[in-house]
Amino acid sequence: MENYKKIIEDIYLDLKDVEDTGKIADYIPELAFVAPDNLGINITTINKESFGVGDFEKKFSIQSIAKILSLTFAYKLEGEPLWKRVDVEPSGNPFNSLLQLEADLGKPRNPFINSGALVVCDVLLSHLENPKEDFLNFCKEISNNTSLSYNEKVAQSEKSVGFRNVALCNFIKSFGNIKNNVDDVLDFYFHICSLEMNCKELSQIFLYLADDFYTTVKGKRILTMNEAKRINAVMLTCGFYDESGEFAFRVGLPGKSGVGGGIIAIHPDKFCMTVWSPKLNEKGNSYKGMLFLEKFTTKTASSIF
Ligand code: GLU
């Protein structure tokens, strides 16, 4: 950890002065109220040493980062048949695109684009009695963090403008790949996206993807090592919308971003790192977040490649 600290602080100070060419996501009205110059970084190693700088303790809307948690829970409950409903291929299209679904007969390309995440929510709905409550409890349990909560304002704000997600969900249902009521799937989806965490909490909750030790919580297994490997693989190939290749090229770690400006990145057997900076590049990924991680893995030689 000691050698990481100085490097993190130096890059943080450098980035403070870099002009941010990104733009805050305002298509969800509630997200537009976030101060654009927030910048937080946190790393947690597999020995549970944690270090943060800047706004690392401020909660923010984790948005699509929550799709890793919903995928994990659905994979745990459904097992391998999950992959009959959602594929594991990069889409090369924007996160909310309807384009490929027609040709692919309603089977989304991967669980991290909106269409795939909606199918994952549908799978969870079929397994859970109280989906919103059960999902939140799952997140609390695996992180040992009882302070986690949805942001109802953000969920309702997204619902009020979520026409594309409504279209996606109905379209997939027309192919028979959504089994539950469309409104229920969407309501669940908007809530999981509204989950709030800070950088420190995020870098702790995802330790189960960095080390086998954390895949068992209170005697219950979250995922097998092989399942964790698969989720990391999907993150590497599909975690950054149609910029996943660019992220692998520049950063070289499995990760996932969200339109709230957060990015988490995993180094298997070493650490989980979170960066939060709300302004997004044209592909929807945090501009400074990507820059930070690129500098970090380059200076510490800690990519997986
Ligand atoms: N809730 C957002 C949406 O559906 C998630 C987008 C994201 O973070 O990728 O548009």
PDB file of C-alpha atoms in Angstrom, residues 1-9 43 45 49-51:
ATOM      1  CA  MET A   1       0.000   0.000   0.000  1.00  0.00           C
ATOM      2  CA  GLU A   2       2.778   2.432   0.929  1.00  0.00           C
ATOM      3  CA  ASN A   3       4.059   2.701  -2.644  1.00  0.00           C
ATOM      4  CA  TYR A   4       0.507   3.224  -3.959  1.00  0.00           C
ATOM      5  CA  LYS A   5      -0.274   6.137  -1.598  1.00  0.00           C
ATOM      6  CA  LYS A   6       2.264   8.628  -2.938  1.00  0.00           C
ATOM      7  CA  ILE A   7       1.419   7.780  -6.537  1.00  0.00           C
ATOM      8  CA  ILE A   8      -2.321   8.213  -5.879  1.00  0.00           C
ATOM      9  CA  GLU A   9      -1.755  11.570  -4.168  1.00  0.00           C
ATOM     10  CA  ILE A  43      -8.161   1.815  -3.103  1.00  0.00           C
ATOM     11  CA  THR A  45      -6.233  -4.043  -1.092  1.00  0.00           C
ATOM     12  CA  GLU A  49      -5.881  -1.832   3.741  1.00  0.00           C
ATOM     13  CA  SER A  50      -7.739   1.193   2.456  1.00  0.00           C
ATOM     14  CA  PHE A  51      -6.587   4.599   1.301  1.00  0.00           C
TER      15      PHE A  51
END
